Amino acid sequence: MSEQTQDPAGGHRPGGVVIVGAGMAGVQTAVALREQGFAGPVTLVGAEPHQPYDRPPLSKAVLLGKAEDSAFDVDFEELDITLRLGLDVTGLRAGAHELDTLEGPVAYDVLVLATGAEPVALPGSEGVPGVHLLRTLDDAARLRPVLERQHDVVVVGAGWIGAEFTTAARAAGCAVTVVEAADHPLAGTMPAEVAAPMAGWYAESGAELLTGARVARVEQGAVHLTDGRVVPAGAVVVGIGARPATAWLAGSGIALGPDGSVTADRSLRTSLPDVYAVGDCASFPSDRYGERLLVHHWDNALQGPRAVAAALAGGEAGTYDPVPYFWSEQFGRFVQYAGRHTGADTLLWRGDPGDPSWTVCWLRRGVLVAVLAVSRPRDLAQGRKLVEAGARIDPARAADSSVPLKSTVLRGL
């Protein structure tokens, strides 16, 4: 860890670029600044005391005890990046160019907000023994003994994190019941016809999936559903979504959207001067999709920081308008998605959804706008490039899984 700069009054006044949030987006912003030649002070402020770490392994290797942590392989001292860990930032005073923290003010010349998102708690479950969220390294550490002791586990929410945790819990030998309020998994992110074959993955793994099941209340040892059923629970894991971690910005003057996200512009600048926002806490306007996007995925936390670093190091702001991409490892399958299928008018299947691998393509007026690939990485790689290019494809050829996606492009149109 590099030395911290002290002013004569004893406060911490680094100036330069200060990044709030030491997750993927924050770390990548700091690293990208150095990679792109920024030579001024860079300070990374994190609320957790741990060395900055990556989150995806928390629901896999770390949770199953196959790894103690998932710290980034970054030599912060060599890069002359000052770390201030275990430090809560409580407010922003833009006029003074200062952050308020429990250890006193921190000054900045340029501020990058990278505070990520925080999981949504199940109403009424706060303080109930045995109820867990899975977002941090400490969360994973608390859940590891649950899996080791093979408790009966109830997972609330059949989204991406619910599926990944269920996969880990079944691998550890736990009996798992998944309670989902909607009538299919991944409600809100995937159409029912695409999610339908995924529902079978739960039973295949030995987990029980209850759809259309709403939680009435949770008590120690049991989850009560609104239809009167009671599901025994040695532990309860809640995975019902996440919201931008921006409550601390209240009263700062920074513009927030209805979803709580920082409303950044096309260059990821916020409504305040000298303040940028990246990753899960920020939304941005997309010309590609004609709407404002809030993307809670790893790739966005990797790509956005590079755009901000380029602007700060080179002095010229570009336009950030990526094709969203994410992946999930669940039930022995590698699921990848690129694009955005909202507004698509055609859905094509490549392969049989009953098979171990298959792909779905979404088209809008003949143009490929999104691809979901289940254990078909070549489809994803080729499809992602076609989505980025706005390629028009032949639907009949695209529906033939033996034809490479790159060979389905219609030329000369």
Coordinates of C-alpha atoms in Angstrom, one line a residue:
M1 CA 0.0 0.0 0.0
S2 CA 1.4 3.4 -0.9
E3 CA 1.8 6.1 1.7
Q4 CA -1.1 8.4 2.4
T5 CA -0.7 12.1 1.9
Q6 CA -1.3 14.3 5.0
D7 CA -2.0 18.0 5.1
P8 CA -0.6 20.2 7.9
A9 CA -3.9 19.9 9.8
G10 CA -3.6 16.2 9.9
G11 CA -6.4 15.5 7.4
H12 CA -6.1 13.3 4.3
R13 CA -6.0 15.5 1.3
P14 CA -4.8 13.5 -1.7
G15 CA -6.3 15.6 -4.5
G16 CA -5.9 14.1 -7.9
V17 CA -8.4 11.4 -8.8
V18 CA -10.3 9.8 -5.9
I19 CA -12.4 6.7 -6.6
V20 CA -15.1 5.7 -4.2
G21 CA -15.7 2.0 -4.3
A22 CA -13.0 -0.7 -4.4
G23 CA -14.8 -3.4 -6.4
M24 CA -14.3 -4.2 -10.0
A25 CA -15.3 -0.8 -11.4
G26 CA -13.2 1.1 -8.9
V27 CA -10.1 -1.0 -9.2
Q28 CA -10.3 -1.1 -13.0
T29 CA -10.6 2.7 -13.1
A30 CA -7.4 3.1 -11.0
V31 CA -5.5 0.6 -13.1
A32 CA -6.7 2.0 -16.4
L33 CA -5.6 5.5 -15.3
R34 CA -2.1 4.2 -14.9
E35 CA -2.2 2.1 -18.1
Q36 CA -3.2 5.2 -20.1
G37 CA -0.5 7.4 -18.7
F38 CA -2.2 9.4 -15.9
A39 CA 0.6 10.4 -13.5
G40 CA -1.2 12.3 -10.8
P41 CA -2.4 11.0 -7.4
V42 CA -4.9 8.2 -7.5
T43 CA -6.7 7.1 -4.3
L44 CA -9.0 4.2 -4.0
V45 CA -11.5 4.3 -1.1
G46 CA -13.3 1.1 -0.1
A47 CA -15.8 0.5 2.7
E48 CA -14.7 -3.1 3.3
P49 CA -11.4 -3.8 5.1
H50 CA -10.4 -6.6 2.7
Q51 CA -7.9 -6.2 -0.1
P52 CA -10.0 -5.4 -3.2
Y53 CA -11.5 -8.5 -4.6
D54 CA -13.6 -9.8 -7.5
R55 CA -17.2 -10.8 -6.8
P56 CA -18.2 -13.6 -9.2
P57 CA -16.1 -16.3 -7.4
L58 CA -18.0 -15.6 -4.2
S59 CA -20.9 -17.7 -5.4
K60 CA -18.6 -20.5 -6.6
A61 CA -15.0 -21.2 -5.4
V62 CA -15.0 -19.0 -2.3
L63 CA -18.5 -20.2 -1.2
L64 CA -17.4 -23.9 -1.6
G65 CA -14.2 -23.4 0.3
K66 CA -12.0 -23.9 -2.8
A67 CA -10.5 -20.4 -2.4
E68 CA -10.1 -18.2 0.6
D69 CA -10.7 -15.0 -1.3
S70 CA -10.7 -13.6 -4.8
A71 CA -8.3 -10.7 -4.4
F72 CA -7.4 -8.8 -7.6
D73 CA -3.9 -9.6 -8.9
V74 CA -2.9 -5.9 -8.8
D75 CA 0.2 -4.4 -7.3
F76 CA -1.2 -1.2 -6.0
E77 CA 2.0 -0.1 -4.5
E78 CA 3.9 -0.6 -7.7
L79 CA 1.2 1.4 -9.6
D80 CA 1.4 4.2 -6.9
I81 CA -2.3 3.8 -6.1
T82 CA -3.2 4.8 -2.5
L83 CA -5.6 2.4 -0.8
R84 CA -7.9 3.6 2.0
L85 CA -9.8 0.5 3.0
G86 CA -12.4 0.0 5.7
L87 CA -13.4 3.6 5.3
D88 CA -17.1 4.6 4.9
V89 CA -17.8 7.6 2.8
T90 CA -20.9 9.4 4.3
G91 CA -21.4 12.4 2.0
L92 CA -20.2 14.5 -0.9
R93 CA -19.7 18.3 -0.8
A94 CA -19.2 19.2 -4.4
G95 CA -18.6 22.9 -3.8
A96 CA -15.6 22.1 -1.6
H97 CA -14.5 19.2 -3.8
E98 CA -14.5 17.1 -0.6
L99 CA -15.9 13.8 0.6
D100 CA -17.1 13.3 4.1
T101 CA -15.8 10.2 5.9
L102 CA -15.6 8.9 9.4
E103 CA -11.9 9.8 9.5
G104 CA -12.4 13.4 8.2
P105 CA -12.7 15.1 4.8
V106 CA -11.0 13.7 1.7
A107 CA -10.3 16.3 -1.1
Y108 CA -10.4 15.5 -4.8
D109 CA -9.7 17.2 -8.0
V110 CA -11.7 14.6 -9.9
L111 CA -14.1 12.1 -8.3
V112 CA -15.2 8.7 -9.7
L113 CA -18.2 7.1 -8.1
A114 CA -17.9 3.3 -8.3
T115 CA -19.9 2.2 -5.3
G116 CA -21.7 -0.6 -7.1
A117 CA -25.0 -2.1 -6.0
E118 CA -26.4 -3.6 -2.8
P119 CA -28.8 -6.5 -2.5
V120 CA -32.4 -5.9 -1.8
A121 CA -33.5 -7.4 1.6
L122 CA -36.6 -9.5 1.9
P123 CA -39.1 -7.3 3.8
G124 CA -39.6 -8.5 7.3
S125 CA -36.5 -10.7 7.3
E126 CA -34.1 -8.1 8.8
G127 CA -32.6 -9.5 12.0
V128 CA -34.1 -13.0 11.7
P129 CA -31.4 -15.5 12.5
G130 CA -30.3 -17.7 9.6
V131 CA -31.3 -15.2 6.8
H132 CA -28.4 -14.4 4.5
L133 CA -27.6 -12.1 1.5
L134 CA -24.7 -12.9 -0.8
R135 CA -22.8 -9.8 -2.0
T136 CA -19.6 -9.5 0.0
L137 CA -16.6 -11.6 1.0
D138 CA -18.0 -11.6 4.6
D139 CA -21.4 -12.8 3.3
A140 CA -19.6 -15.7 1.7
A141 CA -17.7 -16.5 4.8
R142 CA -20.9 -16.6 6.9
L143 CA -22.5 -18.9 4.3
R144 CA -19.7 -21.3 4.0
P145 CA -20.4 -23.1 7.3
V146 CA -24.1 -23.4 6.2
L147 CA -23.0 -25.5 3.2
E148 CA -20.4 -27.4 5.1
R149 CA -23.0 -28.6 7.6
Q150 CA -25.4 -29.4 4.8
H151 CA -28.3 -27.5 6.2
D152 CA -31.7 -27.5 4.4
V153 CA -31.6 -24.2 2.5
V154 CA -34.4 -22.1 1.1
V155 CA -33.4 -19.7 -1.7
V156 CA -35.8 -16.8 -2.2
G157 CA -35.5 -15.7 -5.9
A158 CA -34.8 -17.8 -9.0
G159 CA -32.6 -15.1 -10.7
W160 CA -29.0 -15.4 -11.7
I161 CA -27.6 -15.3 -8.1
G162 CA -30.3 -17.7 -6.9
A163 CA -29.3 -20.2 -9.6
E164 CA -25.6 -19.9 -8.9
F165 CA -26.1 -20.3 -5.1
T166 CA -28.4 -23.2 -5.6
T167 CA -25.7 -24.9 -7.8
A168 CA -23.1 -24.4 -5.1
A169 CA -25.4 -25.6 -2.3
R170 CA -26.4 -28.8 -4.2
A171 CA -22.7 -29.4 -4.9
A172 CA -22.1 -29.2 -1.2
G173 CA -24.9 -31.7 -0.5
C174 CA -27.5 -29.4 0.8
A175 CA -31.3 -29.9 0.2
V176 CA -32.4 -26.8 -1.6
T177 CA -35.9 -25.4 -2.1
V178 CA -36.1 -22.3 -4.4
V179 CA -39.1 -20.0 -3.9
E180 CA -39.9 -17.7 -6.8
A181 CA -42.9 -15.3 -6.9
A182 CA -43.1 -15.2 -10.7
D183 CA -44.3 -18.2 -12.8
H184 CA -40.8 -18.9 -14.2
P185 CA -37.1 -18.4 -13.3
L186 CA -35.3 -15.2 -14.5
A187 CA -38.6 -13.3 -14.6
G188 CA -37.9 -9.7 -15.6
T189 CA -34.8 -10.7 -17.6
M190 CA -35.8 -13.5 -19.9
P191 CA -39.2 -14.3 -21.6
A192 CA -41.1 -17.3 -20.2
E193 CA -40.4 -19.4 -23.3
V194 CA -36.7 -19.0 -22.9
A195 CA -36.7 -19.5 -19.2
A196 CA -38.9 -22.6 -19.4
P197 CA -36.1 -25.1 -20.1
M198 CA -34.0 -23.5 -17.4
A199 CA -36.7 -24.4 -14.8
G200 CA -35.9 -28.1 -15.5
W201 CA -32.2 -27.5 -14.5
Y202 CA -33.3 -27.1 -10.9
A203 CA -35.0 -30.5 -10.8
E204 CA -32.1 -32.1 -12.7
S205 CA -29.8 -30.9 -9.9
G206 CA -32.0 -32.2 -7.2
A207 CA -33.4 -28.8 -6.1
E208 CA -37.1 -28.1 -5.7
L209 CA -38.3 -25.0 -7.6
L210 CA -41.6 -23.5 -6.4
T211 CA -42.9 -20.9 -8.8
G212 CA -45.8 -18.5 -8.2
A213 CA -44.9 -18.8 -4.6
R214 CA -44.8 -15.6 -2.5
V215 CA -43.2 -15.3 1.0
A216 CA -45.6 -14.2 3.7
R217 CA -43.0 -14.1 6.5
V218 CA -39.7 -15.7 7.6
E219 CA -38.9 -17.0 11.0
Q220 CA -36.0 -18.9 12.4
G221 CA -36.2 -22.3 10.8
A222 CA -39.0 -21.8 8.4
V223 CA -40.3 -19.8 5.5
H224 CA -44.1 -19.2 5.4
L225 CA -45.7 -18.8 2.0
T226 CA -48.9 -16.8 1.3
D227 CA -50.8 -19.9 0.3
G228 CA -50.3 -21.4 3.7
R229 CA -47.4 -23.7 2.9
V230 CA -44.4 -23.8 5.4
V231 CA -41.0 -24.6 4.0
P232 CA -38.4 -25.8 6.7
A233 CA -35.2 -23.8 6.4
G234 CA -32.0 -24.3 8.2
A235 CA -30.9 -21.2 6.4
V236 CA -32.5 -18.7 4.0
V237 CA -30.6 -17.0 1.2
V238 CA -32.2 -14.0 -0.4
G239 CA -31.6 -13.2 -4.0
I240 CA -34.4 -10.9 -5.2
G241 CA -32.3 -8.2 -6.9
A242 CA -30.0 -5.3 -6.2
R243 CA -30.2 -1.5 -6.2
P244 CA -27.5 1.1 -6.8
A245 CA -25.5 1.9 -3.6
T246 CA -26.2 5.6 -3.8
A247 CA -28.1 6.5 -0.6
W248 CA -25.1 8.3 0.7
L249 CA -25.4 10.9 -2.1
A250 CA -28.6 12.3 -0.8
G251 CA -28.4 16.0 -0.5
S252 CA -25.2 16.2 -2.6
G253 CA -26.9 17.8 -5.6
I254 CA -26.0 14.8 -7.8
A255 CA -28.8 13.7 -10.1
L256 CA -30.2 10.2 -9.4
G257 CA -32.8 8.3 -11.4
P258 CA -36.0 6.7 -10.1
D259 CA -34.0 3.5 -9.7
G260 CA -31.5 5.2 -7.5
S261 CA -28.7 5.2 -10.2
V262 CA -26.4 8.1 -10.8
T263 CA -27.6 9.6 -14.1
A264 CA -24.4 9.8 -16.1
D265 CA -24.1 11.2 -19.6
R266 CA -22.7 9.6 -22.7
S267 CA -19.2 10.1 -21.4
L268 CA -20.1 8.8 -17.9
R269 CA -20.0 12.3 -16.4
T270 CA -22.5 13.1 -13.7
S271 CA -24.5 16.2 -13.1
L272 CA -21.8 17.7 -10.9
P273 CA -18.5 19.1 -12.3
D274 CA -15.4 16.8 -12.0
V275 CA -17.5 13.8 -11.0
Y276 CA -17.9 10.6 -13.0
A277 CA -19.7 7.4 -12.3
V278 CA -19.0 3.8 -13.5
G279 CA -20.3 0.3 -13.0
D280 CA -23.5 -0.9 -11.2
C281 CA -24.2 2.5 -9.6
A282 CA -24.5 4.4 -12.8
S283 CA -27.0 4.6 -15.7
F284 CA -26.1 6.0 -19.1
P285 CA -28.0 6.9 -22.3
S286 CA -27.5 4.5 -25.1
D287 CA -28.0 5.6 -28.7
R288 CA -27.6 2.0 -29.8
Y289 CA -30.8 1.0 -27.9
G290 CA -32.6 4.4 -27.6
E291 CA -32.9 4.3 -23.9
R292 CA -31.0 4.8 -20.6
L293 CA -29.3 1.6 -19.4
L294 CA -28.5 0.4 -15.9
V295 CA -26.3 -2.6 -16.3
H296 CA -25.5 -4.7 -13.2
H297 CA -22.9 -7.0 -14.8
W298 CA -19.1 -7.6 -14.6
D299 CA -18.3 -6.5 -18.1
N300 CA -19.8 -3.1 -17.6
A301 CA -17.7 -2.7 -14.6
L302 CA -14.7 -3.5 -16.7
Q303 CA -15.4 -1.4 -19.8
G304 CA -16.8 1.8 -18.3
P305 CA -13.7 2.5 -16.3
R306 CA -11.6 2.4 -19.4
A307 CA -13.7 5.0 -21.0
V308 CA -13.4 7.3 -18.0
A309 CA -9.7 6.7 -17.7
A310 CA -9.2 7.6 -21.4
A311 CA -11.1 10.9 -20.8
L312 CA -9.1 11.8 -17.7
A313 CA -5.7 10.7 -19.1
G314 CA -6.2 12.1 -22.6
G315 CA -8.4 15.0 -21.8
E316 CA -11.0 14.1 -24.4
A317 CA -14.3 12.5 -23.5
G318 CA -15.6 9.8 -25.8
T319 CA -19.0 8.1 -26.0
Y320 CA -19.7 5.0 -23.9
D321 CA -22.3 2.9 -25.6
P322 CA -21.4 -0.8 -25.2
V323 CA -23.3 -4.0 -26.1
P324 CA -24.2 -5.4 -22.7
Y325 CA -22.6 -8.8 -21.9
F326 CA -22.8 -11.1 -19.0
W327 CA -22.3 -14.8 -18.1
S328 CA -23.5 -17.2 -15.4
E329 CA -22.2 -20.6 -14.4
Q330 CA -25.1 -22.7 -13.2
F331 CA -26.1 -26.4 -13.1
G332 CA -23.1 -27.5 -15.1
R333 CA -23.8 -25.0 -17.8
F334 CA -22.1 -21.9 -19.0
V335 CA -24.7 -19.3 -19.9
Q336 CA -23.7 -16.2 -21.8
Y337 CA -25.8 -13.3 -23.1
A338 CA -24.9 -10.3 -25.3
G339 CA -27.1 -7.5 -26.5
R340 CA -30.5 -6.4 -25.4
H341 CA -33.7 -8.1 -26.6
T342 CA -36.2 -5.5 -25.5
G343 CA -38.1 -4.5 -28.7
A344 CA -37.1 -7.6 -30.7
D345 CA -39.8 -8.9 -33.0
T346 CA -38.4 -12.3 -33.8
L347 CA -37.0 -15.1 -31.6
L348 CA -35.0 -17.9 -33.1
W349 CA -33.9 -21.2 -31.5
R350 CA -30.6 -22.7 -32.5
G351 CA -30.7 -26.3 -31.2
D352 CA -33.1 -28.1 -28.9
P353 CA -33.5 -26.5 -25.5
G354 CA -33.8 -30.0 -24.1
D355 CA -30.2 -30.7 -25.1
P356 CA -27.1 -29.7 -23.0
S357 CA -26.3 -26.8 -25.3
W358 CA -28.5 -24.4 -27.3
T359 CA -28.8 -20.8 -28.4
V360 CA -31.5 -18.2 -28.8
C361 CA -31.2 -15.2 -31.2
W362 CA -33.4 -12.1 -31.1
L363 CA -33.9 -10.0 -34.2
R364 CA -35.5 -6.6 -34.8
R365 CA -36.5 -6.0 -38.4
G366 CA -34.0 -8.6 -39.4
V367 CA -31.1 -7.2 -37.4
L368 CA -29.5 -9.4 -34.7
V369 CA -29.9 -7.5 -31.4
A370 CA -29.3 -10.2 -28.7
V371 CA -27.9 -13.7 -28.3
L372 CA -28.3 -16.1 -25.4
A373 CA -25.9 -19.1 -25.6
V374 CA -26.0 -22.1 -23.3
S375 CA -22.7 -23.9 -23.4
R376 CA -22.1 -22.7 -27.0
P377 CA -19.3 -20.1 -26.6
R378 CA -18.7 -19.9 -30.4
D379 CA -22.2 -18.8 -31.0
L380 CA -21.8 -16.1 -28.3
A381 CA -18.5 -14.9 -29.6
Q382 CA -19.7 -14.6 -33.2
G383 CA -23.1 -13.3 -32.2
R384 CA -21.7 -10.6 -30.0
K385 CA -19.7 -9.3 -32.9
L386 CA -22.7 -9.3 -35.2
V387 CA -24.8 -7.5 -32.6
E388 CA -22.1 -4.8 -32.3
A389 CA -22.0 -4.5 -36.1
G390 CA -25.8 -4.2 -36.4
A391 CA -25.7 -7.1 -38.8
R392 CA -28.8 -8.3 -40.7
I393 CA -29.0 -12.0 -40.8
D394 CA -30.9 -14.8 -42.7
P395 CA -33.4 -16.2 -40.2
A396 CA -33.6 -19.6 -41.9
R397 CA -29.8 -20.1 -41.8
A398 CA -29.6 -18.7 -38.3
A399 CA -32.1 -21.3 -37.0
D400 CA -29.8 -24.1 -38.3
S401 CA -27.4 -24.7 -35.4
S402 CA -24.9 -26.4 -37.8
V403 CA -24.4 -23.1 -39.6
P404 CA -21.9 -20.8 -38.0
L405 CA -23.6 -17.5 -37.0
K406 CA -21.0 -15.5 -38.8
S407 CA -22.1 -17.3 -42.0
T408 CA -25.8 -16.1 -41.7
V409 CA -25.1 -12.5 -42.5
L410 CA -27.0 -11.1 -45.4
R411 CA -24.7 -9.2 -47.7
G412 CA -25.4 -6.2 -49.9
L413 CA -28.5 -5.0 -48.1

